[in-house]
PDB file of C-alpha atoms in Angstrom:
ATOM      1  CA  UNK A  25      95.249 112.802  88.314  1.00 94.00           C
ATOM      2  CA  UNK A  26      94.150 116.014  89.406  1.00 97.00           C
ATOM      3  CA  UNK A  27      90.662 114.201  91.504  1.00 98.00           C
ATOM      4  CA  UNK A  28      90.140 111.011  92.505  1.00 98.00           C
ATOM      5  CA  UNK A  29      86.761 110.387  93.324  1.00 98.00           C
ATOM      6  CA  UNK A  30      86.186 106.925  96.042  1.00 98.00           C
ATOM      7  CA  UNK A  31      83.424 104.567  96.546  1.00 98.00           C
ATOM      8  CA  UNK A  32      82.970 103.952 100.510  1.00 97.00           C
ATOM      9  CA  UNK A  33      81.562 100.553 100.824  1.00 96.00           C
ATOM     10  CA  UNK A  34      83.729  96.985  99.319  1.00 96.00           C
ATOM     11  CA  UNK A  35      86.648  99.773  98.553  1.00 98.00           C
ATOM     12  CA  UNK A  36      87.514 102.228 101.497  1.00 98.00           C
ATOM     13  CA  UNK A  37      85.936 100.169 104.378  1.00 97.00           C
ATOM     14  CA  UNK A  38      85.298  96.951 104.634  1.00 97.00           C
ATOM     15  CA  UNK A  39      81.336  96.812 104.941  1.00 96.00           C
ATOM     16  CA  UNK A  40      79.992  93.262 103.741  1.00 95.00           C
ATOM     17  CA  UNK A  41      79.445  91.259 107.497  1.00 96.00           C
ATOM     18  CA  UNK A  42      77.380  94.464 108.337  1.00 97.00           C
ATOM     19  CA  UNK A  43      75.552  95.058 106.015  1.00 97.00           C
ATOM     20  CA  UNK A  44      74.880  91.439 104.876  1.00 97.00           C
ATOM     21  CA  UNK A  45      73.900  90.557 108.580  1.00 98.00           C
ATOM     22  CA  UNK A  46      71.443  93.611 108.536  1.00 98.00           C
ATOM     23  CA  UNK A  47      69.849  92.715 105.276  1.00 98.00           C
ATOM     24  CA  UNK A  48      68.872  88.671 106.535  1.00 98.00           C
ATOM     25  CA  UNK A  49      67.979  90.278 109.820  1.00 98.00           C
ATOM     26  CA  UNK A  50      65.452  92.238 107.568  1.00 98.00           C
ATOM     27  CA  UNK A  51      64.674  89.655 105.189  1.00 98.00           C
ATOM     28  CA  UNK A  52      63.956  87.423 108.155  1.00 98.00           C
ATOM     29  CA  UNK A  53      62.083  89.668 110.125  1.00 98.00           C
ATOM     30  CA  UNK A  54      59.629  90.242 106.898  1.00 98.00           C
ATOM     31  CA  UNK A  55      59.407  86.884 105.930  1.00 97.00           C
ATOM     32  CA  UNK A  56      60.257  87.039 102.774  1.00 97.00           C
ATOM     33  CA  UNK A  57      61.988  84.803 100.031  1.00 96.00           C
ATOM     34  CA  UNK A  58      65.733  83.434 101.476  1.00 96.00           C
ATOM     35  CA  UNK A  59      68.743  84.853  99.707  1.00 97.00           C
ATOM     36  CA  UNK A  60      72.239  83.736 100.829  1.00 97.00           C
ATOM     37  CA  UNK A  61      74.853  85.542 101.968  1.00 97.00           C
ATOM     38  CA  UNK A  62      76.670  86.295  98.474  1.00 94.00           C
ATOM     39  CA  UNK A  63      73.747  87.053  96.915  1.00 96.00           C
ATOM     40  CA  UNK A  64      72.975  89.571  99.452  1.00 97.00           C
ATOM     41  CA  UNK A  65      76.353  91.005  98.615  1.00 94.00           C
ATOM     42  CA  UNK A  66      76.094  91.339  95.151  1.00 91.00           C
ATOM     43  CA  UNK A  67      73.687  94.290  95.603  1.00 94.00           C
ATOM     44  CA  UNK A  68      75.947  96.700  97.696  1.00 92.00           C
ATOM     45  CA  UNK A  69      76.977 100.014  96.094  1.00 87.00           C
ATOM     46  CA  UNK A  70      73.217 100.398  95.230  1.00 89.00           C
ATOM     47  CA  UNK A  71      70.976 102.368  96.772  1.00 90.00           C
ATOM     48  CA  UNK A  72      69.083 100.894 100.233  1.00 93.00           C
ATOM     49  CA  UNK A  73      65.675 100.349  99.149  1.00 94.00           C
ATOM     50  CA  UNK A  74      66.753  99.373  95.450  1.00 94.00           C
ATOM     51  CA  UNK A  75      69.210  96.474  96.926  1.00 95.00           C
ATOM     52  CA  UNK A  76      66.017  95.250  98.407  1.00 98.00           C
ATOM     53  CA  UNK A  77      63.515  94.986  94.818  1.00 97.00           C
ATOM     54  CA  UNK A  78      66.633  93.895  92.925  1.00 96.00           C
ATOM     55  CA  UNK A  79      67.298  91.248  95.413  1.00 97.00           C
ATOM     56  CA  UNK A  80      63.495  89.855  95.385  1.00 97.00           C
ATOM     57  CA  UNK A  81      60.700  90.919  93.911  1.00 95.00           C
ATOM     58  CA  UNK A  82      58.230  93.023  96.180  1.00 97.00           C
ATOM     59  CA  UNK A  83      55.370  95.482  95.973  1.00 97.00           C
ATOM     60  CA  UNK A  84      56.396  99.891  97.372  1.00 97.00           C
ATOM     61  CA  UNK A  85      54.814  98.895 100.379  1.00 97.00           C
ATOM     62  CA  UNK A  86      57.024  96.180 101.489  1.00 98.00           C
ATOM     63  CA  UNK A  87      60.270  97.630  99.802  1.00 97.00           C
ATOM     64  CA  UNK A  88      58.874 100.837 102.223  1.00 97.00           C
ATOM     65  CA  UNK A  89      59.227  98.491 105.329  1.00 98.00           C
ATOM     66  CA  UNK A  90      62.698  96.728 104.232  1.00 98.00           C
ATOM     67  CA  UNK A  91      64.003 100.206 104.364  1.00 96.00           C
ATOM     68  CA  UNK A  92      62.095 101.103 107.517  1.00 97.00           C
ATOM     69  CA  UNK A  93      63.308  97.707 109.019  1.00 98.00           C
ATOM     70  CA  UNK A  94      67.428  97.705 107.596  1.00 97.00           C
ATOM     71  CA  UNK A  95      67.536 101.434 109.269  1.00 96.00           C
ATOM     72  CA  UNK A  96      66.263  99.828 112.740  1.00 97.00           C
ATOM     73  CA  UNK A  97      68.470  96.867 112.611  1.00 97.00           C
ATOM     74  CA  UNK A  98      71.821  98.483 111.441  1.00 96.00           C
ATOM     75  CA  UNK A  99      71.225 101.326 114.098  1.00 94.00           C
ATOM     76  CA  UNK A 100      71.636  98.165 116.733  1.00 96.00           C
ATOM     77  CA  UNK A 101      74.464  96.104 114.699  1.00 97.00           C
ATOM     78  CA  UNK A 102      76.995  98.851 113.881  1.00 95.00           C
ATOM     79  CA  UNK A 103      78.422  99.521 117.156  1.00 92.00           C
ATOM     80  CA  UNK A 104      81.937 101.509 116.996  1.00 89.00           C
ATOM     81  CA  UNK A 105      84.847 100.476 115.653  1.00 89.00           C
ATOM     82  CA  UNK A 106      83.023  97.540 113.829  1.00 93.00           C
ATOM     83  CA  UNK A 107      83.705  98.765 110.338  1.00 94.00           C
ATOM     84  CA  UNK A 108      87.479  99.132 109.161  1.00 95.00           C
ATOM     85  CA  UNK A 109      89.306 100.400 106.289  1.00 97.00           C
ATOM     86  CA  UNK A 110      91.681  98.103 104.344  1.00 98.00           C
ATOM     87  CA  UNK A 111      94.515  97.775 104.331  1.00 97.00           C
ATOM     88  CA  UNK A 112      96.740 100.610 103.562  1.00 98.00           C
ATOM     89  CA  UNK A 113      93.630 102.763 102.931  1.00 98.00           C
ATOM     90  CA  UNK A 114      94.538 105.396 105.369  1.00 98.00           C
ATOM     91  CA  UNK A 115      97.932 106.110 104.958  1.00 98.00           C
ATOM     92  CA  UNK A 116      97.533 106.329 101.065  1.00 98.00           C
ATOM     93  CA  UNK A 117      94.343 108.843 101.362  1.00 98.00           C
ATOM     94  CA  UNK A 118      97.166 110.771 103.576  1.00 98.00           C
ATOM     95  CA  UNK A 119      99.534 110.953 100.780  1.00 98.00           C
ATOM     96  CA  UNK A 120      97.243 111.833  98.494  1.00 98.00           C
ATOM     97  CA  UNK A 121      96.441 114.295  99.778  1.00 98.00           C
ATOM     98  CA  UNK A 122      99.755 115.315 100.695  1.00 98.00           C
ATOM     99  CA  UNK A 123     100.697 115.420  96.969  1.00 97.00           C
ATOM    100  CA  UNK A 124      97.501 117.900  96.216  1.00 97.00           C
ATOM    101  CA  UNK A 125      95.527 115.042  94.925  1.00 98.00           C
ATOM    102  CA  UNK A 126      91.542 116.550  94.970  1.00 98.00           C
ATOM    103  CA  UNK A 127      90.168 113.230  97.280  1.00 98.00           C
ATOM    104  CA  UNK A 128      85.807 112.662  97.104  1.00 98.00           C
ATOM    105  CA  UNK A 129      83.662 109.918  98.113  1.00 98.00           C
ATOM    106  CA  UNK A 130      80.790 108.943  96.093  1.00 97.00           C
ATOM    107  CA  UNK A 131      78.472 106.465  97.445  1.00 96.00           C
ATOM    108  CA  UNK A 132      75.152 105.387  97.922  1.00 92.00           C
ATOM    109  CA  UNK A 133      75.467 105.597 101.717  1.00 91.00           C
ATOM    110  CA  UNK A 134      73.549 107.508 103.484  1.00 88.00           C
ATOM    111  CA  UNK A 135      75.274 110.810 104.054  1.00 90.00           C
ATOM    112  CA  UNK A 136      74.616 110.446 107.881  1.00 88.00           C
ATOM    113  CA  UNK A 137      76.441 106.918 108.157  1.00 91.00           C
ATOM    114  CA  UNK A 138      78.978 108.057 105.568  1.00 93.00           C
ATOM    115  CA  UNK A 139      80.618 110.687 107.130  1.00 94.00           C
ATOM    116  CA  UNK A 140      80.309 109.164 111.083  1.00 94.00           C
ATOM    117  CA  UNK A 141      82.897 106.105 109.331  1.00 96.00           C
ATOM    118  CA  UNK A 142      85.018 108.807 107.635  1.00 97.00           C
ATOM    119  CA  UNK A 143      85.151 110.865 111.098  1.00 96.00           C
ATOM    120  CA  UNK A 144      86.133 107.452 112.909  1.00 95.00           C
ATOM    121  CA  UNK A 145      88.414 106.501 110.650  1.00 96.00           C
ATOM    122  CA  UNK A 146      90.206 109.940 110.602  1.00 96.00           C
ATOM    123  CA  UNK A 147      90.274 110.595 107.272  1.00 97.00           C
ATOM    124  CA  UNK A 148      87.245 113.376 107.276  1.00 97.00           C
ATOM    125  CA  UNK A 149      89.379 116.107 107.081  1.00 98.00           C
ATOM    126  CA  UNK A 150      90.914 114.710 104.032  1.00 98.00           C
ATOM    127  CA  UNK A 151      87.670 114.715 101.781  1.00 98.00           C
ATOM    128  CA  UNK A 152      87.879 117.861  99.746  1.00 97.00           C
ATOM    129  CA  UNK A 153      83.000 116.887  98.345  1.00 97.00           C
ATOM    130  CA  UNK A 154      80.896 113.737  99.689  1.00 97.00           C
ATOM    131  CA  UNK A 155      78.227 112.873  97.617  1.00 97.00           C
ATOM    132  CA  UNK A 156      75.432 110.404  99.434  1.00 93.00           C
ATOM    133  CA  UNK A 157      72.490 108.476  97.746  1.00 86.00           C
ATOM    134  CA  UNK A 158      70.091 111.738  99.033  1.00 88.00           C
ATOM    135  CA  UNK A 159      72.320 114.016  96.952  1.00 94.00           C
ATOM    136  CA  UNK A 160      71.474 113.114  93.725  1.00 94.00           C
ATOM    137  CA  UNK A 161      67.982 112.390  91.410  1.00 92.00           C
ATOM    138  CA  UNK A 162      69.754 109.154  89.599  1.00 94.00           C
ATOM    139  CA  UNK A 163      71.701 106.551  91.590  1.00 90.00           C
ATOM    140  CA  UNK A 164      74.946 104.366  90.334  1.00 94.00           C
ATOM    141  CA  UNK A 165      75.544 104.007  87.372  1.00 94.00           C
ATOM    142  CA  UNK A 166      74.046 106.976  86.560  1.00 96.00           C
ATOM    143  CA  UNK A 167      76.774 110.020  85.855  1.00 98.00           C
ATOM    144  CA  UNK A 168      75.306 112.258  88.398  1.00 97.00           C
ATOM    145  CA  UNK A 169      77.561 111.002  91.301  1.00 97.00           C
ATOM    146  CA  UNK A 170      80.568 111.959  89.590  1.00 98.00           C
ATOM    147  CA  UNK A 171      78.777 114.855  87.696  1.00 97.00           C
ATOM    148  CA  UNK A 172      78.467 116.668  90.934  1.00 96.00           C
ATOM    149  CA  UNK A 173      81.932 116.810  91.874  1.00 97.00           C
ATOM    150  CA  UNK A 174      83.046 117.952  88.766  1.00 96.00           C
ATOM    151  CA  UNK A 175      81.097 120.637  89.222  1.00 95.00           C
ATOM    152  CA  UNK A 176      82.777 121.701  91.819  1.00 94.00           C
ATOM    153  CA  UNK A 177      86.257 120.852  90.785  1.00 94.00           C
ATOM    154  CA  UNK A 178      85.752 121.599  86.768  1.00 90.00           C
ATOM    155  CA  UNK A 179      88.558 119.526  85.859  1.00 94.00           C
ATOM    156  CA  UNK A 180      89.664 118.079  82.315  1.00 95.00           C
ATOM    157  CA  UNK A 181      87.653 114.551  82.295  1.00 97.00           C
ATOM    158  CA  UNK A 182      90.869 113.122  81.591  1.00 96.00           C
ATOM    159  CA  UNK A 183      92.636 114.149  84.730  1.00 97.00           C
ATOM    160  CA  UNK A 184      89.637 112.700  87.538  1.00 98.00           C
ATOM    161  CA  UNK A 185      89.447 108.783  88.458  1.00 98.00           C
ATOM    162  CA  UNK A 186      86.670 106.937  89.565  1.00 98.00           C
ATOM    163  CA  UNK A 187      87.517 104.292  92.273  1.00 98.00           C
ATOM    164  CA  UNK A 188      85.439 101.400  93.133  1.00 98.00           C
ATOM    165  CA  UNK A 189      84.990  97.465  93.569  1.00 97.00           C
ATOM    166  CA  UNK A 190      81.615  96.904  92.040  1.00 95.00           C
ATOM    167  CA  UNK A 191      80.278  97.465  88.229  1.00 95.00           C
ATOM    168  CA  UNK A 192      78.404 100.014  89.501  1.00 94.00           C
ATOM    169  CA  UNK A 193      80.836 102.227  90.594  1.00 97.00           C
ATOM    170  CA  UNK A 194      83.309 101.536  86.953  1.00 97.00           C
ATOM    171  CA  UNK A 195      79.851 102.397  84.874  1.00 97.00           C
ATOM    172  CA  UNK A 196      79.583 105.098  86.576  1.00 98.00           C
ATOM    173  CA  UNK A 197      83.115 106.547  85.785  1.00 98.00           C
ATOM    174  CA  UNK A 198      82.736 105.675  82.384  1.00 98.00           C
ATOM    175  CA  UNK A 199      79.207 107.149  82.008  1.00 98.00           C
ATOM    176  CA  UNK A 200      80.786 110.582  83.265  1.00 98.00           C
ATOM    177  CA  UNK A 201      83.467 109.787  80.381  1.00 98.00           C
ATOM    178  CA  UNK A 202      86.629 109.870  83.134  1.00 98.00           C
ATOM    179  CA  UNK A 203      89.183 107.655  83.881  1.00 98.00           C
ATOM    180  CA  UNK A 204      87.949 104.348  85.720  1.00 98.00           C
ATOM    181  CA  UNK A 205      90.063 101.734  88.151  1.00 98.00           C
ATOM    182  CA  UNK A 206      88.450  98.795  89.707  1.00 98.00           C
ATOM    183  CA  UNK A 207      89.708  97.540  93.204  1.00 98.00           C
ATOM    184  CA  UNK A 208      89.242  93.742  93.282  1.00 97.00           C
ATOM    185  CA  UNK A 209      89.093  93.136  97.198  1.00 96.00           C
ATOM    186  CA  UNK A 210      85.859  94.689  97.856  1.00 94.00           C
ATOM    187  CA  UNK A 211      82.069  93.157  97.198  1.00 91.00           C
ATOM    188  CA  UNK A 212      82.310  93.028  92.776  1.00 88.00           C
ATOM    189  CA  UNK A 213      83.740  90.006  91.280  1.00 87.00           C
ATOM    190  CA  UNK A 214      86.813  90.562  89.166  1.00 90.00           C
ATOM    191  CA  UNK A 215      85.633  89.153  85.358  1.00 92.00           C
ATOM    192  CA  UNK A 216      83.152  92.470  86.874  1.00 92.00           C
ATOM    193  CA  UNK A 217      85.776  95.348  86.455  1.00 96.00           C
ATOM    194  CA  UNK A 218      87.412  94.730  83.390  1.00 95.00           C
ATOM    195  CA  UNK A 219      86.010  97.368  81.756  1.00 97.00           C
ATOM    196  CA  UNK A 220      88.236  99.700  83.892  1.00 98.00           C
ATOM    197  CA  UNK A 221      91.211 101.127  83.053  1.00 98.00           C
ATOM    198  CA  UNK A 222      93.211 100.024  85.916  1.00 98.00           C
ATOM    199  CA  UNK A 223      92.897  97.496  88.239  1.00 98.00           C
ATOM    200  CA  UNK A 224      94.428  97.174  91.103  1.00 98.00           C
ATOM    201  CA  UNK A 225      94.357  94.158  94.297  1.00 97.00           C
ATOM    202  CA  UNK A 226      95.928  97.103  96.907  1.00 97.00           C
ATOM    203  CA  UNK A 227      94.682 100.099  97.374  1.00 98.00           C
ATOM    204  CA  UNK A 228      98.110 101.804  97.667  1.00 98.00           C
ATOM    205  CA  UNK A 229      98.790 100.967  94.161  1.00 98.00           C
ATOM    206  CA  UNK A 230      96.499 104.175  93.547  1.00 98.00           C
ATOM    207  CA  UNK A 231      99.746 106.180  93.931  1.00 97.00           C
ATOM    208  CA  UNK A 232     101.509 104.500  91.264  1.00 96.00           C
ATOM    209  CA  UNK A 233      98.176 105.687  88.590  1.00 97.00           C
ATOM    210  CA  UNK A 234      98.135 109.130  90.136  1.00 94.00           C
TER     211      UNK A 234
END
């Protein structure tokens, strides 16, 4: 593989107590209809205000203030150092990178948030494109994620992998027509990511595919 392209959330960091806590926080705060804690999970990898209509049904003004709200709650909950990478998620970016390996992120972070985790985590300097949610017109699993770093790169389809842990993320890979591997520790459910070409339960298997 000449690129390998990375979801953020569920597959390089480990996200879900965050961002969970911040969406009840919201969801409590705006009195609307209790989810649990799984079902709350089920709608990371999309994009902020879409995790909230998908999740329960709401007019553009409240959706408006679940955004407004998350923003103001996860400013106060994600203190440093409270979001980690797996396991073996460093070191394996590192030889990747070593071996000439084109590395991107695609995710439906926030572009702010998403590269203040990569800095922390010390694998910035690693990340050849970052593409954010405010980067592109069509979110996961929409193509245009992946689209935009093959602009960039112009690689054979055949030689770039898409890496993520929701269905989302494997879609999207397959909408751009390239090569797909599912990671099965993140926030998707495994019967999820069989659709992928690989499949993998550590992320340092990634070397043996590329």
């Amino acid at each position: 593989m000449n690129t390998v392209i990375l979801d953020f959330d569920g597959t390089i960091a480990d996200t879900r107590s965050l961002i969970v806590k911040t969406m009840q926080q919201t969801i409590a705060k705006l009195g609307l209809l209790a989810r649990t804690d799984d079902q709350c999970a089920e709608m990371i990898g999309l994009p902020l205000r879409q995790s909230f209509t998908d999740l329960i049904p709401m007019d553009d003004a409240t959706a408006d203030e679940c955004d407004k709200t998350y923003r103001e709650f996860f400013a106060i909950n994600n203190k440093k150092g409270i979001v980690k990478p797996f396991p073996n998620v460093v070191e394996t970016i590192e030889e990747m990178y070593a071996m000439g390996v084109v590395i991107a992120i695609a995710s439906s972070r926030g572009r702010d948030t998403l590269v203040d985790f990569l800095e922390e985590m010390g694998i910035r300097k690693y990340i050849s494109y970052i593409v954010s949610a405010q980067d592109v017109r069509n979110a996961k699993p929409a193509p245009d994620m992946v689209n935009l770093v093959l602009a960039h790169t112009e690689d054979n389809l055949d030689d770039v992998l898409m890496v993520g842990d929701t269905v989302f993320d494997i879609d999207m890979g397959i909408n751009a027509g390239v090569k797909t591997c599912g990671v099965t520790y993140g926030n998707g459910k495994e019967d999820e990511l069989q659709s992928a070409d690989y499949i993998i339960s550590d992320f340092r298997q990634l070397l043996d595919i590329v």
